[in-house]
Coordinates of C-alpha atoms in Angstrom, one line a residue:
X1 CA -1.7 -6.3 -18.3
X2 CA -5.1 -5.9 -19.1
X3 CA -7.2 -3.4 -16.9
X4 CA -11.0 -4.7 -16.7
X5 CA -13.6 -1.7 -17.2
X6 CA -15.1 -0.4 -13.6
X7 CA -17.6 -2.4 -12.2
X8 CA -20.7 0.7 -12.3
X9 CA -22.6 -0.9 -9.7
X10 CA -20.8 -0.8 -7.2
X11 CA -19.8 3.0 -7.8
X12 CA -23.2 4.4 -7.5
X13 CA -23.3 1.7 -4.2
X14 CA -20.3 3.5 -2.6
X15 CA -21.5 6.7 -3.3
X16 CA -24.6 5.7 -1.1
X17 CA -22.0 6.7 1.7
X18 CA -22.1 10.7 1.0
X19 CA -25.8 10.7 2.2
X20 CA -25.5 7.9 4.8
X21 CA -21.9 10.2 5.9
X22 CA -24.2 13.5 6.4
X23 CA -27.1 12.1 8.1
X24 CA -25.5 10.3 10.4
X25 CA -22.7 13.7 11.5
X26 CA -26.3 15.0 12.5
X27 CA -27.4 12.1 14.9
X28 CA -26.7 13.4 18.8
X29 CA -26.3 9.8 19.8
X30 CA -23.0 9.2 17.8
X31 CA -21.5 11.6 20.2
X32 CA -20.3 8.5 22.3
X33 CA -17.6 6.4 21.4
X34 CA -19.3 3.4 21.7
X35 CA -22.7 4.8 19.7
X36 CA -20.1 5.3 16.6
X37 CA -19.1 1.5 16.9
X38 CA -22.5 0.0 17.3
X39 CA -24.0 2.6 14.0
X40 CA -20.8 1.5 12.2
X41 CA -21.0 -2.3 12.7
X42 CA -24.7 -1.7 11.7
X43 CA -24.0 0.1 8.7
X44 CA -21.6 -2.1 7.2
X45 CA -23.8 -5.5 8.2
X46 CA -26.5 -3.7 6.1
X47 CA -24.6 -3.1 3.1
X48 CA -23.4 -6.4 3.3
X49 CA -26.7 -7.5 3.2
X50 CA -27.7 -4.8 0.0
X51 CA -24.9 -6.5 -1.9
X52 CA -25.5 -9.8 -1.4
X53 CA -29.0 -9.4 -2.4
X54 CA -28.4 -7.4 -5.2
X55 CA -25.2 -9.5 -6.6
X56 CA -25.9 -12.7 -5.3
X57 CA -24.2 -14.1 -8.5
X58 CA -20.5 -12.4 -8.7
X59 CA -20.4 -13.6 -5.0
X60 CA -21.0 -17.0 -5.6
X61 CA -18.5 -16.5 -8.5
X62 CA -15.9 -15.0 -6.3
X63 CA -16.8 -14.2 -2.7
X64 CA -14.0 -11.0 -2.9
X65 CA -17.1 -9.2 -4.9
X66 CA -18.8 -8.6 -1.3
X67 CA -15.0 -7.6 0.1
X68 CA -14.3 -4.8 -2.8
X69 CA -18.0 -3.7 -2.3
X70 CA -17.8 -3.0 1.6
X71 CA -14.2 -2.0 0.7
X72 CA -15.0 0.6 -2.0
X73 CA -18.2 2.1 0.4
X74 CA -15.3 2.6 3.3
X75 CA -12.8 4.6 0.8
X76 CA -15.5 7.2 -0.3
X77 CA -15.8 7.4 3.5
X78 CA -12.4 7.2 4.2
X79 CA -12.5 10.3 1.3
X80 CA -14.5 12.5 2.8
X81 CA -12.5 12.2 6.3
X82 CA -9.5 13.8 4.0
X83 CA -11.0 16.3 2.7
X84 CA -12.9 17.2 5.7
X85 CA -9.8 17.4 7.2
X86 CA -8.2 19.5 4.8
X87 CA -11.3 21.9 4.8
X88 CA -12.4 20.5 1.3
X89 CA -15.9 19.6 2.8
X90 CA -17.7 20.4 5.9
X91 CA -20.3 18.3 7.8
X92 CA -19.7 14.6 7.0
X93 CA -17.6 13.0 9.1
X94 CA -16.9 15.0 12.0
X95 CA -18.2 12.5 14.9
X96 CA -16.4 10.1 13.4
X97 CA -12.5 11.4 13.7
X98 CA -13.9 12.9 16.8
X99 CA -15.0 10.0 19.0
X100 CA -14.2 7.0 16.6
X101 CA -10.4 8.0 15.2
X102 CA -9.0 10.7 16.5
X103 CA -5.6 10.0 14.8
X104 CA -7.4 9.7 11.7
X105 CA -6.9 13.8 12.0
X106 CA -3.3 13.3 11.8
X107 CA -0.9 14.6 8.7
X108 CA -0.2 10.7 8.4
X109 CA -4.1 9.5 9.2
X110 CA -5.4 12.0 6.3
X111 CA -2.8 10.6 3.2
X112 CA -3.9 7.6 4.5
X113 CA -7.4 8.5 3.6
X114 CA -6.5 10.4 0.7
X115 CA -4.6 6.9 -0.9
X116 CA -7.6 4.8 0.2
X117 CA -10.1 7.1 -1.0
X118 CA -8.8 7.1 -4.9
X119 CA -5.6 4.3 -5.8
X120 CA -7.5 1.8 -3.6
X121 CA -11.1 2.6 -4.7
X122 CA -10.1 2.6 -8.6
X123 CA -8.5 -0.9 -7.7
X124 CA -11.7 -1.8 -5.9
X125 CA -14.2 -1.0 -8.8
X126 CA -11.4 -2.3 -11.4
X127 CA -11.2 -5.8 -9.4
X128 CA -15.0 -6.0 -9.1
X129 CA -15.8 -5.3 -12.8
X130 CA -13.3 -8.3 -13.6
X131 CA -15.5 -10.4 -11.5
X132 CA -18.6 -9.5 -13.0
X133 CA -17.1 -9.9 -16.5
X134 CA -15.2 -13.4 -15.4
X135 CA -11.6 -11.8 -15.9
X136 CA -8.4 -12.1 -14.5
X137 CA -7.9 -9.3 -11.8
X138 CA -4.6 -11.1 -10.3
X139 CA -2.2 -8.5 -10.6
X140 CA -4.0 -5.9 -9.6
X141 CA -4.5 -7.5 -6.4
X142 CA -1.3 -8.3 -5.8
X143 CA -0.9 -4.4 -5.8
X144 CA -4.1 -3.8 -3.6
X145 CA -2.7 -6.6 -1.2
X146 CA 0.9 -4.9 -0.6
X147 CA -0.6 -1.4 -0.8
X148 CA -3.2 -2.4 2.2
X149 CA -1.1 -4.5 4.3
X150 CA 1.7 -1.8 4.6
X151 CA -1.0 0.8 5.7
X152 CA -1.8 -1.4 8.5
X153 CA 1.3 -2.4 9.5
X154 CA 2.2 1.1 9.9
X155 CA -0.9 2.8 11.1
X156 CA -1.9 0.3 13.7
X157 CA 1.0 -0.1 15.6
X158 CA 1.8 3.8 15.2
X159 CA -1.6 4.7 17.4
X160 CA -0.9 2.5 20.0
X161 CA 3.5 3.8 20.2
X162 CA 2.0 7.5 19.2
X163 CA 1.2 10.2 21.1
X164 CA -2.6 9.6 20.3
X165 CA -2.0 5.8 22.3
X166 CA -4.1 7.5 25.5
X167 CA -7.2 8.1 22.7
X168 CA -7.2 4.7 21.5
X169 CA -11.3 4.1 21.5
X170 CA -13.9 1.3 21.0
X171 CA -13.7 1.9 17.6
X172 CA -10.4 0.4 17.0
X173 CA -11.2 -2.9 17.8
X174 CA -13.5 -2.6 14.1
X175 CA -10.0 -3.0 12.8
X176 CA -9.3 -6.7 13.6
X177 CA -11.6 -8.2 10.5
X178 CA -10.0 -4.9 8.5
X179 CA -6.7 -7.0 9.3
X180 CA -8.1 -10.5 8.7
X181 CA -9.7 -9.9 5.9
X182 CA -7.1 -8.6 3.4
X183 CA -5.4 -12.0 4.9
X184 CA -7.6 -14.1 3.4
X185 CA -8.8 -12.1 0.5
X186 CA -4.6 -12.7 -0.3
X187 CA -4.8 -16.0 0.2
X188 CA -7.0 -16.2 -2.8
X189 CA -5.5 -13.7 -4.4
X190 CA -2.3 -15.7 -4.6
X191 CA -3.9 -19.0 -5.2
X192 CA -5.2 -17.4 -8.6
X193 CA -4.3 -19.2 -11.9
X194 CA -1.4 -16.7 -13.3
X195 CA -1.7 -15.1 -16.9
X196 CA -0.3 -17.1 -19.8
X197 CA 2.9 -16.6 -20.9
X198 CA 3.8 -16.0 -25.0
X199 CA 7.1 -16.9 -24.0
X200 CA 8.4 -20.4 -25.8
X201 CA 11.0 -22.7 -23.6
X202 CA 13.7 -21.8 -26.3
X203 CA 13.1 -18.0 -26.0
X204 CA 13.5 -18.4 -22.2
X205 CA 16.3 -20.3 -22.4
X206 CA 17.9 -17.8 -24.5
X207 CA 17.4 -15.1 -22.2
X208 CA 18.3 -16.9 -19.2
X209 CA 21.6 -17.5 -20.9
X210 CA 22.4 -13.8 -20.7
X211 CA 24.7 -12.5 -18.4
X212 CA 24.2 -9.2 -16.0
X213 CA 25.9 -7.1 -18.2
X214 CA 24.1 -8.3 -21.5
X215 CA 21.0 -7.2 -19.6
X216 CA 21.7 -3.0 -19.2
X217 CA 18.1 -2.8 -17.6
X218 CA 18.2 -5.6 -15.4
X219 CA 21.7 -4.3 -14.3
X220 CA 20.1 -0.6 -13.5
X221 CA 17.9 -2.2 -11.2
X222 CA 20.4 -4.4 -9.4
X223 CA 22.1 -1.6 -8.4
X224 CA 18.8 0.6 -7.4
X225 CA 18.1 -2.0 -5.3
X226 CA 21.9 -1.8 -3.6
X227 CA 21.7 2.4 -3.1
X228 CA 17.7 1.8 -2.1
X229 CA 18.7 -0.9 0.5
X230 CA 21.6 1.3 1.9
X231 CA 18.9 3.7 2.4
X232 CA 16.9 1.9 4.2
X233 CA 19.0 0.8 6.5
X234 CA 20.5 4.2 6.8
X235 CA 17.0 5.4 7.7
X236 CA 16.5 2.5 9.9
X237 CA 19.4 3.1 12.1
X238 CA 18.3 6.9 12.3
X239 CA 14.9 6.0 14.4
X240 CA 16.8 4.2 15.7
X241 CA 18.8 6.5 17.3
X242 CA 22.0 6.2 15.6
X243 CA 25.1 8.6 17.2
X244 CA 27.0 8.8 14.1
X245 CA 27.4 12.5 12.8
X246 CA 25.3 11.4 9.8
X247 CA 22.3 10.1 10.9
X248 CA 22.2 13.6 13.1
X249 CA 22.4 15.7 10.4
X250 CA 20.2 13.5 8.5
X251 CA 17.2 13.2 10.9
X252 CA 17.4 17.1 11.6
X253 CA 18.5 18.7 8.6
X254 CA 16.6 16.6 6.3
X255 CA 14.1 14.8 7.4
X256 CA 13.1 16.2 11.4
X257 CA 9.4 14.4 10.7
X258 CA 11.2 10.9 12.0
X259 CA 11.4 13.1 15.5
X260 CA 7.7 13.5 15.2
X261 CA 6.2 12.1 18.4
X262 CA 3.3 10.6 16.3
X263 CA 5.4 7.0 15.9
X264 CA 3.8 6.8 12.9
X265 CA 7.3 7.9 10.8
X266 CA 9.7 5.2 13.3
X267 CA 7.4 2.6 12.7
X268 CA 7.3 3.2 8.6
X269 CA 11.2 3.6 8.8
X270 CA 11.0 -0.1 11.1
X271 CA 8.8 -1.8 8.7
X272 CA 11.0 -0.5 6.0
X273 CA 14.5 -1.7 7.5
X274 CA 12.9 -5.5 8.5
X275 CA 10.8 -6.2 5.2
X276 CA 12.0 -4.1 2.1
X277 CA 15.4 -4.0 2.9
X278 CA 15.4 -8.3 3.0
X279 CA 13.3 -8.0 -0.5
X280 CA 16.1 -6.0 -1.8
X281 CA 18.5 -8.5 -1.3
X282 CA 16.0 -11.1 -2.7
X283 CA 15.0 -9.2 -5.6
X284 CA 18.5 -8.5 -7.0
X285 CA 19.5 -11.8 -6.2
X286 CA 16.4 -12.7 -8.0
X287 CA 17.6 -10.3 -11.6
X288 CA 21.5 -12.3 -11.4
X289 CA 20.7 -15.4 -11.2
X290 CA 17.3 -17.3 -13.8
X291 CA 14.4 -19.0 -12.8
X292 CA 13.2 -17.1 -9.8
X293 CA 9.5 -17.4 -11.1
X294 CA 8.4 -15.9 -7.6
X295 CA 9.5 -12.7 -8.2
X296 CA 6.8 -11.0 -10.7
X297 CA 4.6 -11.8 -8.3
X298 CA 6.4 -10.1 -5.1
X299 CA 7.5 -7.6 -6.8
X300 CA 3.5 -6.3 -7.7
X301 CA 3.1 -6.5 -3.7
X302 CA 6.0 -4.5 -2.9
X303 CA 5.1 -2.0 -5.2
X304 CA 1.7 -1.4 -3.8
X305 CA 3.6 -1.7 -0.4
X306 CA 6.0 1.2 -0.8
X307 CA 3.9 3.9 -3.4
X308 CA 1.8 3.4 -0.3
X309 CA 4.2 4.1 2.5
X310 CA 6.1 7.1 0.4
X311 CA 2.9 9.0 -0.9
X312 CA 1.5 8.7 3.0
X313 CA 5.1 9.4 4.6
X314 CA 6.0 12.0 1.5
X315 CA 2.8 13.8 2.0
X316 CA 2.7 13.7 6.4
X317 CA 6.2 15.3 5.9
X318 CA 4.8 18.9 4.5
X319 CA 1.3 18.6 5.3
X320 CA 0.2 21.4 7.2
X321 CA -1.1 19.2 10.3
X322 CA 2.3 18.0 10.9
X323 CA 4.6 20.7 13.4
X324 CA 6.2 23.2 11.9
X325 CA 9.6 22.2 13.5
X326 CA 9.4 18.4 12.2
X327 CA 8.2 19.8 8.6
X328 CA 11.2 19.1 5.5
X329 CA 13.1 22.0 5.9
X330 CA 12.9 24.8 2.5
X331 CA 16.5 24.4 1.6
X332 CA 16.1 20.8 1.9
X333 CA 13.4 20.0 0.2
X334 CA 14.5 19.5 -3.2
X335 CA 17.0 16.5 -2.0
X336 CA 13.8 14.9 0.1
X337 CA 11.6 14.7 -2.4
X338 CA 14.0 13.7 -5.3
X339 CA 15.1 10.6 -3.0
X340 CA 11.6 9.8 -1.9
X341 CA 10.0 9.9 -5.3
X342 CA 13.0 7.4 -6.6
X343 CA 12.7 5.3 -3.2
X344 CA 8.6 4.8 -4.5
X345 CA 9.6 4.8 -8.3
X346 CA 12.2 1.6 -8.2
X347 CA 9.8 -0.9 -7.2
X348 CA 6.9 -0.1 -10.0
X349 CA 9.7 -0.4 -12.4
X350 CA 11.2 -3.6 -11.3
X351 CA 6.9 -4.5 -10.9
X352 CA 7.1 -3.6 -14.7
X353 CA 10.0 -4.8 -15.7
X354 CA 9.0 -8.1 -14.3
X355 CA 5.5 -7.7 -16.5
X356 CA 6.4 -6.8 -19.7
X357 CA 9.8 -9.4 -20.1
X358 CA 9.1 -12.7 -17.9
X359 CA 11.0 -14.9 -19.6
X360 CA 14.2 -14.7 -17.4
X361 CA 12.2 -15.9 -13.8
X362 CA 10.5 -18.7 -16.2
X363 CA 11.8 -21.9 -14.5
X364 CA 13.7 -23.8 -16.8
X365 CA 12.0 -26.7 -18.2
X366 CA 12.8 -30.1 -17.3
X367 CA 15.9 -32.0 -18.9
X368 CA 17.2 -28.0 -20.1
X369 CA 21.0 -27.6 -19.4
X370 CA 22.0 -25.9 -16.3
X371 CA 25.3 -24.8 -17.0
X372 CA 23.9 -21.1 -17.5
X373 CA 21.8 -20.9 -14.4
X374 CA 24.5 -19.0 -12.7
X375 CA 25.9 -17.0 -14.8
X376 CA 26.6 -13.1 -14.2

């Protein structure tokens, strides 16, 4: 997979917001909830507007220009919140997490800020200097599409089941078109013309006429996926409250931050259990049997999905913000991490797995013979 060179423009436009950050933490009058939401709606209609005018021509060519634009502006905001947060810098977005989103200050709120402001910006600038140079940019927003999706579907939901549900402001209402606008933007992300194949018919057949065992690699996987779905449902059943002596051990000894009242860990662990645990399924189904052309594509979203949801979770688990009681404990730590990091490793692998040798989820051509369709 080609990665298209960075679109400059719109780098030096998002830096515009380190300025536009400062002057506006010294304006008295965004000391009211409802004075960040009106100066934040403004903001963003006037970039709009600066974009438009200044790239009136990628737009036309691709409409997601203006989305990655406004996008890329909100990570290097989304930036400095983190490392506000983590004391990194000082008097840039303070009336912001103050009065706008106060569980923005959270252990879970700041990784979230920390993934926007560099995997998703990179994607950003990489997917808007494929536009200006009329390239492909599909599977790198496949990636972006899973990645941001699973950050909603967590953080949402967690501030209004959290603790922080009594703080909810006007400010979180700016977050419906943050929801219906990845929608659409993966509508046409997935309507996108996919990459030509070098694979020949004959070479696909050839492959698809391999058992399990003839494939060592695509066997690996199949049973990653088993011992990463028995995870996750193992996980799932511990926020859920599970009375087995297992999932007590588990949740305490190992990982207490699923007790954290914050609901942002029980959601992750929710989301988890009723969407990559059914993918798991699919997916190895998808590596026994040929032809399953839909996988490549799913499995680029799930990776985004889940390097998303395990650096945020990972990080929220030993970040400083997060209690000390609901913190990985030190003897446990090496175990926690070691499962995590394979838990977000599996899925990039099958992602590339998926890139580099298509020619077993080709769908056989017309008139081929379908005795080896099934075979393990």
């Amino acid at each position: 997979m080609d990665i298209p060179p960075l679109a400059g423009k719109i780098a030096v436009l998002s830096l515009g917001a380190l300025p536009v950050s400062y002057a506006l933490n010294h304006v008295s009058a965004l000391s009211h909830p409802l004075g960040v939401v009106l100066m934040s709606a403004l903001i963003l209609g006037l970039l709009f507007v600066a974009i438009y005018s200044l790239s009136r021509g990628e737009i036309c060519y691709d409409p997601l220009y203006a989305v990655f634009a406004v996008f890329a502006f909100t990570s290097v905001v989304d930036l400095l919140i983190a490392l506000q947060e983590d004391g990194y810098a000082v008097g840039f977005m303070e009336f912001y997490t103050k009065e706008g989103d106060p569980y923005l200050r959270t252990a879970h709120g700041v990784f979230i800020c920390y993934w926007d402001g560099t995997v998703h910006y990179l994607l950003y600038l990489a997917m808007a200097g494929a536009i200006r140079r009329r390239k492909r940019y599909r599977n790198l927003g496949l990636y972006w599409l899973g990645s941001f999706i699973m950050s909603i579907l967590v953080f949402l939901p967690g501030n209004i089941l959290g603790k922080y549900s009594s703080e909810i402001r006007p400010s979180f209402f700016l977050a419906i078109p943050y929801v219906l606008v990845p929608c659409w933007a993966g509508m046409r992300v997935f309507s996108q013309s996919q990459a030509p194949t070098c694979c020949t018919p004959n070479v696909a057949q050839e492959e698809q006429r391999k058992g399990l065992l003839q494939r060592p690699i695509d066997l690996a996987l199949v049973i990653y996926l088993a011992l990463a779905g028995f995870f996750t449902l193992f996980r799932g059943l511990v926020v859920l409250d599970c009375p087995t002596d297992a999932c007590f051990v588990y949740i305490y000894q190992y990982e207490p931050y699923l007790r954290d009242p914050v609901a942002y860990p029980k959601v992750q662990m929710l989301v988890y259990m009723f969407y990559v645990l059914p993918f798991c399924g699919l997916a190895a189904y998808a590596l026994i049997f040929p032809g399953c052309s839909w996988l490549p594509d799913w499995a680029l979203v799930f990776a985004g999905a889940i390097g998303q949801a395990q650096f945020s979770h990972m990080g929220a688990s030993m970040h400083l913000r997060t209690p000390f009681t609901y913190r990985v404990p030190d003897d446990t730590w090496a175990c926690f991490f070691v499962c995590n990091l394979l838990y977000a490793l599996g899925p990039h692998l099958l992602a590339y797995r998926c890139l580099r040798w298509p020619a077993f989820f080709l769908r056989p051509p017309p008139g081929a013979p379908a005795h080896h369709k099934k075979q393990h």
